[in-house]
Structures are given as C-alpha cells and as structure tokens.
PDB file of C-alpha atoms in Angstrom:
ATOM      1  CA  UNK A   6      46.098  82.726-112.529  1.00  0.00           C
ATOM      2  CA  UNK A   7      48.399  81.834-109.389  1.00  0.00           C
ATOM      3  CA  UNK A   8      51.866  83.556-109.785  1.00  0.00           C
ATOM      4  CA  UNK A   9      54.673  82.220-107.130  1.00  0.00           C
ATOM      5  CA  UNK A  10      57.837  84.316-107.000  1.00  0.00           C
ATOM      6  CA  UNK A  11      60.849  82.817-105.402  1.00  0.00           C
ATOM      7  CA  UNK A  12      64.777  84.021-105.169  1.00  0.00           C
ATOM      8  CA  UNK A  13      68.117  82.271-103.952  1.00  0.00           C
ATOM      9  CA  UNK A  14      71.305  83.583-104.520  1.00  0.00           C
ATOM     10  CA  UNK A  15      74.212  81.619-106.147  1.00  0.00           C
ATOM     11  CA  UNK A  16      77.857  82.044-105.549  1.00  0.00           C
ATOM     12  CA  UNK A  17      78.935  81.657-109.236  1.00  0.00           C
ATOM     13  CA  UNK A  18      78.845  84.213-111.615  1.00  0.00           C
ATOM     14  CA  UNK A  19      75.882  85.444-113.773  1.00  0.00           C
ATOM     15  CA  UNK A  20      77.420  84.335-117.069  1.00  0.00           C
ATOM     16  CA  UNK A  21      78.047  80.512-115.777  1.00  0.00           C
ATOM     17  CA  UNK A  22      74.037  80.666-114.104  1.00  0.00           C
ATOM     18  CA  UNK A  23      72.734  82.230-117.105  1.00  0.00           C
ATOM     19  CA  UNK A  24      74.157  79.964-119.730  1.00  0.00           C
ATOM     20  CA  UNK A  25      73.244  76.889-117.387  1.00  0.00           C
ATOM     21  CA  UNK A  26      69.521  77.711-117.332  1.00  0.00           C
ATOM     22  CA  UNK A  27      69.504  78.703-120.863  1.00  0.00           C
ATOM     23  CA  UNK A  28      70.895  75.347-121.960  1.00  0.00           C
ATOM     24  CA  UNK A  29      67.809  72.799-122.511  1.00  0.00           C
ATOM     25  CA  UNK A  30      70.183  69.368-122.046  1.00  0.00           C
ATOM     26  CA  UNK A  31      70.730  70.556-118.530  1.00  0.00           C
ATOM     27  CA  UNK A  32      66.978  70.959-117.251  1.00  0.00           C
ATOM     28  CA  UNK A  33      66.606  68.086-115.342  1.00  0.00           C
ATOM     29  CA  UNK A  34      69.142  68.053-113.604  1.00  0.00           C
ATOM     30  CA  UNK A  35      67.648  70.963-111.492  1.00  0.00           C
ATOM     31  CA  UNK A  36      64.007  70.676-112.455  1.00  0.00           C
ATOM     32  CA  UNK A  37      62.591  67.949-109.857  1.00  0.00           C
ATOM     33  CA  UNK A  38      59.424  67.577-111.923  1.00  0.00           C
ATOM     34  CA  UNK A  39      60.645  66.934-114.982  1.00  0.00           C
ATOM     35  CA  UNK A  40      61.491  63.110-116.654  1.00  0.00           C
ATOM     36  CA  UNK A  41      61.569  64.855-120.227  1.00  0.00           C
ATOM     37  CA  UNK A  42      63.142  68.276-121.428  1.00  0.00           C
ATOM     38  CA  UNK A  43      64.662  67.880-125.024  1.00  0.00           C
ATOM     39  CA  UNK A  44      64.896  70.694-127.566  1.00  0.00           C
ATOM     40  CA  UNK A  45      62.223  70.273-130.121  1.00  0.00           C
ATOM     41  CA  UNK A  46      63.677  71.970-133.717  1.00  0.00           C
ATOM     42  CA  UNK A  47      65.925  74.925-134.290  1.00  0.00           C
ATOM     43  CA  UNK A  48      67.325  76.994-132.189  1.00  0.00           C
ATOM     44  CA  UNK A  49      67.527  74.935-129.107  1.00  0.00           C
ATOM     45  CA  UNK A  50      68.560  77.915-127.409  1.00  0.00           C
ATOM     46  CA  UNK A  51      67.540  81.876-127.490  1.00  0.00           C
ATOM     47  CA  UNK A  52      64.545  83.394-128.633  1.00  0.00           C
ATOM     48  CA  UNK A  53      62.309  80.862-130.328  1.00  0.00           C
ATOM     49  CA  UNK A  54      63.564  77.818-128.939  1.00  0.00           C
ATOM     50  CA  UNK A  55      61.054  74.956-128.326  1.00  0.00           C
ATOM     51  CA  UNK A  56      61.371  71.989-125.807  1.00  0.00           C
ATOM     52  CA  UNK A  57      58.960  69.111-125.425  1.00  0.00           C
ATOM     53  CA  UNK A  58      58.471  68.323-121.931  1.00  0.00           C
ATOM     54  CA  UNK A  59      56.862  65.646-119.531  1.00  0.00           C
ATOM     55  CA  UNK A  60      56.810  64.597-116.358  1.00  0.00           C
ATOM     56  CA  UNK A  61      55.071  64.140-112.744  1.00  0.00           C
ATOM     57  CA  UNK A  62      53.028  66.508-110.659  1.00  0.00           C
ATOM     58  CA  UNK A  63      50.772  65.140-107.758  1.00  0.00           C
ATOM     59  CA  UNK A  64      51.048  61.909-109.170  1.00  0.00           C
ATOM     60  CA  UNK A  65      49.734  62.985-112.320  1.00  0.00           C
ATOM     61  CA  UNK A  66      51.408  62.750-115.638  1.00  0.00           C
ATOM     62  CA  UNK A  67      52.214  65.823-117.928  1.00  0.00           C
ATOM     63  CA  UNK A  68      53.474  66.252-121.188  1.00  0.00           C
ATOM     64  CA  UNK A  69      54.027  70.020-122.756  1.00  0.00           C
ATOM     65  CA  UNK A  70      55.892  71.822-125.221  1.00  0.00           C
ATOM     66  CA  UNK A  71      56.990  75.403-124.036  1.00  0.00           C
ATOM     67  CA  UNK A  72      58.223  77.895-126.495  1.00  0.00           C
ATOM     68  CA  UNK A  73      61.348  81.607-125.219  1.00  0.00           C
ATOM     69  CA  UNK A  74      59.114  84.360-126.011  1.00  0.00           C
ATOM     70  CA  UNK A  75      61.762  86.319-124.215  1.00  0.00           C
ATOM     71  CA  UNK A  76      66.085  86.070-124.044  1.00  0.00           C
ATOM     72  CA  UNK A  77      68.134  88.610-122.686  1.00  0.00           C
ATOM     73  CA  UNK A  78      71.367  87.335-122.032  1.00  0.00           C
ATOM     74  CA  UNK A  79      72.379  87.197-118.506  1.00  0.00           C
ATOM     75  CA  UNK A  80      69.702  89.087-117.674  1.00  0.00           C
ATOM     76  CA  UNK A  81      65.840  87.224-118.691  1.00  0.00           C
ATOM     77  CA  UNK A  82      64.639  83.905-119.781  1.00  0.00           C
ATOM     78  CA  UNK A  83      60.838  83.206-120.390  1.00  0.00           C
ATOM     79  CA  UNK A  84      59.094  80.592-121.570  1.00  0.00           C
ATOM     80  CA  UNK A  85      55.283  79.992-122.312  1.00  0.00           C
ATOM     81  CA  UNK A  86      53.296  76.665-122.459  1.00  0.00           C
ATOM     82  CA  UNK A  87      51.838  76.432-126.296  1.00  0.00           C
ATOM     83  CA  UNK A  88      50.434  72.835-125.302  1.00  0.00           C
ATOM     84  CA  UNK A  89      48.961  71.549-122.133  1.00  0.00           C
ATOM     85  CA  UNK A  90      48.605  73.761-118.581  1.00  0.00           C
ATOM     86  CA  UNK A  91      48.792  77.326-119.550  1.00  0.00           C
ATOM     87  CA  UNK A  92      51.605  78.638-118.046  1.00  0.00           C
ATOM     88  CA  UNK A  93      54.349  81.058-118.073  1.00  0.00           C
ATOM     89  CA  UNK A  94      57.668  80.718-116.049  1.00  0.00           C
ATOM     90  CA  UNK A  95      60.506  83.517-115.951  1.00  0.00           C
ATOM     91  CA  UNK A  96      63.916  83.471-115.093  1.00  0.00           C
ATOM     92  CA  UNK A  97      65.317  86.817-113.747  1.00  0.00           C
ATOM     93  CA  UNK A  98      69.542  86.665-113.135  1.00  0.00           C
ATOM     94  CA  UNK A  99      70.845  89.963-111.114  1.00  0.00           C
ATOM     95  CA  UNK A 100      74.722  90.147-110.458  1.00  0.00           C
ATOM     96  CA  UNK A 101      75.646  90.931-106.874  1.00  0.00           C
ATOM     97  CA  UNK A 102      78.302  92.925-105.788  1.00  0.00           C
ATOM     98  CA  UNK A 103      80.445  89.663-104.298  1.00  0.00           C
ATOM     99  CA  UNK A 104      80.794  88.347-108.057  1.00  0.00           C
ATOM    100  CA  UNK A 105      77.468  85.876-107.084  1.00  0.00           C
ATOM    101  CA  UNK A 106      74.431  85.830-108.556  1.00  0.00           C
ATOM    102  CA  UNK A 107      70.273  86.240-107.692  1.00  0.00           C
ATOM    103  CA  UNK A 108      68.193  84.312-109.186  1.00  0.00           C
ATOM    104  CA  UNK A 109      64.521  85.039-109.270  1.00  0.00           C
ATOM    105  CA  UNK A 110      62.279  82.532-111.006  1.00  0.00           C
ATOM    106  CA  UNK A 111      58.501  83.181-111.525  1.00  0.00           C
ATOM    107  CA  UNK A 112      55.585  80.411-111.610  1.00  0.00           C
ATOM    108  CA  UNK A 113      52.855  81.981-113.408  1.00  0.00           C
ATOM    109  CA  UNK A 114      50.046  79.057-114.639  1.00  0.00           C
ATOM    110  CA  UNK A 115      46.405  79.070-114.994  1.00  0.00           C
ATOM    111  CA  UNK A 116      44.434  75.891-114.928  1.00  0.00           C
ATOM    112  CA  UNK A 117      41.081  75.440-116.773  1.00  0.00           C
ATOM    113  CA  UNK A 118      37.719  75.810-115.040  1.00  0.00           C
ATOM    114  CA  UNK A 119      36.958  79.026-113.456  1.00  0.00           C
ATOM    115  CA  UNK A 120      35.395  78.347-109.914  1.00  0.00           C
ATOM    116  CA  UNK A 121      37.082  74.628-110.030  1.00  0.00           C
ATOM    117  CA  UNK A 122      39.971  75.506-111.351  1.00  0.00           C
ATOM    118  CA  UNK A 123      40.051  78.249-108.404  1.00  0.00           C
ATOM    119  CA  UNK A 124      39.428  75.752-105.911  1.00  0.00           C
ATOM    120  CA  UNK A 125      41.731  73.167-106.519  1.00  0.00           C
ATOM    121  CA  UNK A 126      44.461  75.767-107.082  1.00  0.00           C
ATOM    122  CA  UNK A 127      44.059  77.193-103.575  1.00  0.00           C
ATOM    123  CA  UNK A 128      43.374  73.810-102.020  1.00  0.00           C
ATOM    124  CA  UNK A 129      45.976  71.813-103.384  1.00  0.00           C
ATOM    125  CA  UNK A 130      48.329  72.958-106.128  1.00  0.00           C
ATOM    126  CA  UNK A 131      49.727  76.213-104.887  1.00  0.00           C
ATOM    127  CA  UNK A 132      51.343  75.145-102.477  1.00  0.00           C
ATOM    128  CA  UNK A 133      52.981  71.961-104.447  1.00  0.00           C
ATOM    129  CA  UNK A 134      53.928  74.504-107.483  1.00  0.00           C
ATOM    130  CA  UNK A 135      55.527  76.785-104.507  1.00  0.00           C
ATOM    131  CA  UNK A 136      57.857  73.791-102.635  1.00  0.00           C
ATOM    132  CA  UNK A 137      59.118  72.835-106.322  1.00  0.00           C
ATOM    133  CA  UNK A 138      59.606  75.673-107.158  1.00  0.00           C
ATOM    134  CA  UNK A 139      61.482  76.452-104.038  1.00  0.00           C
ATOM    135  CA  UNK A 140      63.575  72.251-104.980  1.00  0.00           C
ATOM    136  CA  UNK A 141      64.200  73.989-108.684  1.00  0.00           C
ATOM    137  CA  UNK A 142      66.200  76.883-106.853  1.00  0.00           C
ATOM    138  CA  UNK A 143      67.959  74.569-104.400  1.00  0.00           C
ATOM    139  CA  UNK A 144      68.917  71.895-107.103  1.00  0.00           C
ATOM    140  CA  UNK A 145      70.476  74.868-109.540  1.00  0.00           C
ATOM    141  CA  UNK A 146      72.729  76.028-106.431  1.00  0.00           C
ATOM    142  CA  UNK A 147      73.754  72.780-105.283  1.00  0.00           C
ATOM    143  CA  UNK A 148      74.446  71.552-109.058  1.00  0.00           C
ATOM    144  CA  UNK A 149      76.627  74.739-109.806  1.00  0.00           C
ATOM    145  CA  UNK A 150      77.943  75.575-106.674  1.00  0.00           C
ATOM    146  CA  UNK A 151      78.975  71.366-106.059  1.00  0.00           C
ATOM    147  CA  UNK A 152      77.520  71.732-102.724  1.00  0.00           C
ATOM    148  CA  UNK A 153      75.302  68.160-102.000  1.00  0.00           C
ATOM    149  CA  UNK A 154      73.462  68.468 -98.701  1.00  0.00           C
ATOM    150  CA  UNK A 155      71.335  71.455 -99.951  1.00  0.00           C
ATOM    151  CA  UNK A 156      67.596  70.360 -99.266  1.00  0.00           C
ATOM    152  CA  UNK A 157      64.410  72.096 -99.398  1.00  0.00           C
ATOM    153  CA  UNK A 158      63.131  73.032 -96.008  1.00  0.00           C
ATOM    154  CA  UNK A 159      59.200  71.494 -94.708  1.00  0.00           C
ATOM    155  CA  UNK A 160      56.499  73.413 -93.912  1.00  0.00           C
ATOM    156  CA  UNK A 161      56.642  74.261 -89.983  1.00  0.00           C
ATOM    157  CA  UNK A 162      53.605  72.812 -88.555  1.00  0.00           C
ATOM    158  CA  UNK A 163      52.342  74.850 -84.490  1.00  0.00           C
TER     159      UNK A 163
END
C-alpha cells in the first residue's frame, strides 16, 4: 500500500474549509481527477455518506463508490473505496493561530497484484497520485481563497 501525505495551508477559517470538503456537490471543483462525484442515498453528508465516483487517471477510466467511515467536524474526514481501487483518503483540518487553516490530506490505495502491483506503483503511479494530490490542495485554496494563478509546481529536472 503507497500512502502520500501532503499539507497546504488556507487563509479561511476551519469551519468554511471543513464544510467545503465535507460537501459532495463541491468535489470537482477541486478534485482534478474527477468527471463524477454525486451523493449516492442518504446522508449525503457525515458519517455514512456514499458518493459514486468516476473519472480519469493515466488515461484510464475509473468509476468507484467511496463510503465516511470517519466525520469529525472541523477536525477529520475519511473515506474508503467499497468498489474499484482499494483505497483510503483522509482529510485532516488544524486551525492556525492567524484564523487560517492546515489542511493535510492523505492518499492511502493499494492496487491488486503483489509483485506487479508493486512495480507499477513505484514505476509509474506514485508519483501521478502525489502531483494530484498536490493539484487537489492547490485547487481547494485557490477556489476558497478566490486567488486564480495558483498552479502546481513541475518536477525540477538536474
């Protein structure tokens, strides 16, 4: 299982981030990967909540439904994969002492296939999973703070 841990603070406060992330209807407009995120049944927000999702990675066409094992308001989000790519992705909101926010969100997947499944992880995924996840942050700061040349940086190349 690859894990990829990334941070950006966010100069709004936690309530305002919190209830944005927590809100399925506004997931792709900070989730680059995503063409689908729609609630699927009651609640469509908390603890229990279900979303069907789909979209693009590599090229290569996803569809999943992920399930909030865990809500802790303005504190935790997490959601698991219950179809498709195993995965679990967290979303960890700190408030800072300037009335911002941190926001820590956590990549955790496994793909099938031990040795194979290693392979193509290290060779070619990680590092796609790790510069979207890096876009998610960027998108969620520039959508809430209204701040439209944020981009995510290359990799530097010697």
């Amino acid at each position: 299982m690859a894990e990829i841990v990334k941070s950006i603070d966010i100069d709004v406060p936690i309530e305002t981030v919190f209830e944005y992330v927590a809100n399925p209807h506004n997931a792709l407009t900070f989730m680059p990967n995503f063409t689908k995120f729609q609630p699927a049944g009651q609640p469509e927000r908390g603890l229990g909540a279900k979303v069907e999702a789909a979209g693009d990675f590599m090229g290569i066409g996803f569809k999943t439904q992920l399930e909030i094992i865990e809500f802790e308001e303005n504190k935790r989000l997490v959601s698991r994969s219950i179809q498709g790519v195993k995965s679990l992705s967290k979303w960890q909101f700190r408030p800072l002492p300037n009335g911002s926010t941190e926001v820590t969100f956590i990549s955790d997947y496994n793909l099938p296939g031990r040795m194979l499944g290693w392979m193509f992880d290290k060779l070619l995924l990680e590092k796609d999973v790790e510069k979207n996840t890096v876009q998610t942050l960027l998108n969620l700061k520039k959508v809430l703070e209204g701040k439209p040349n944020l981009r995510a940086a290359g990799y530097a190349t010697w």
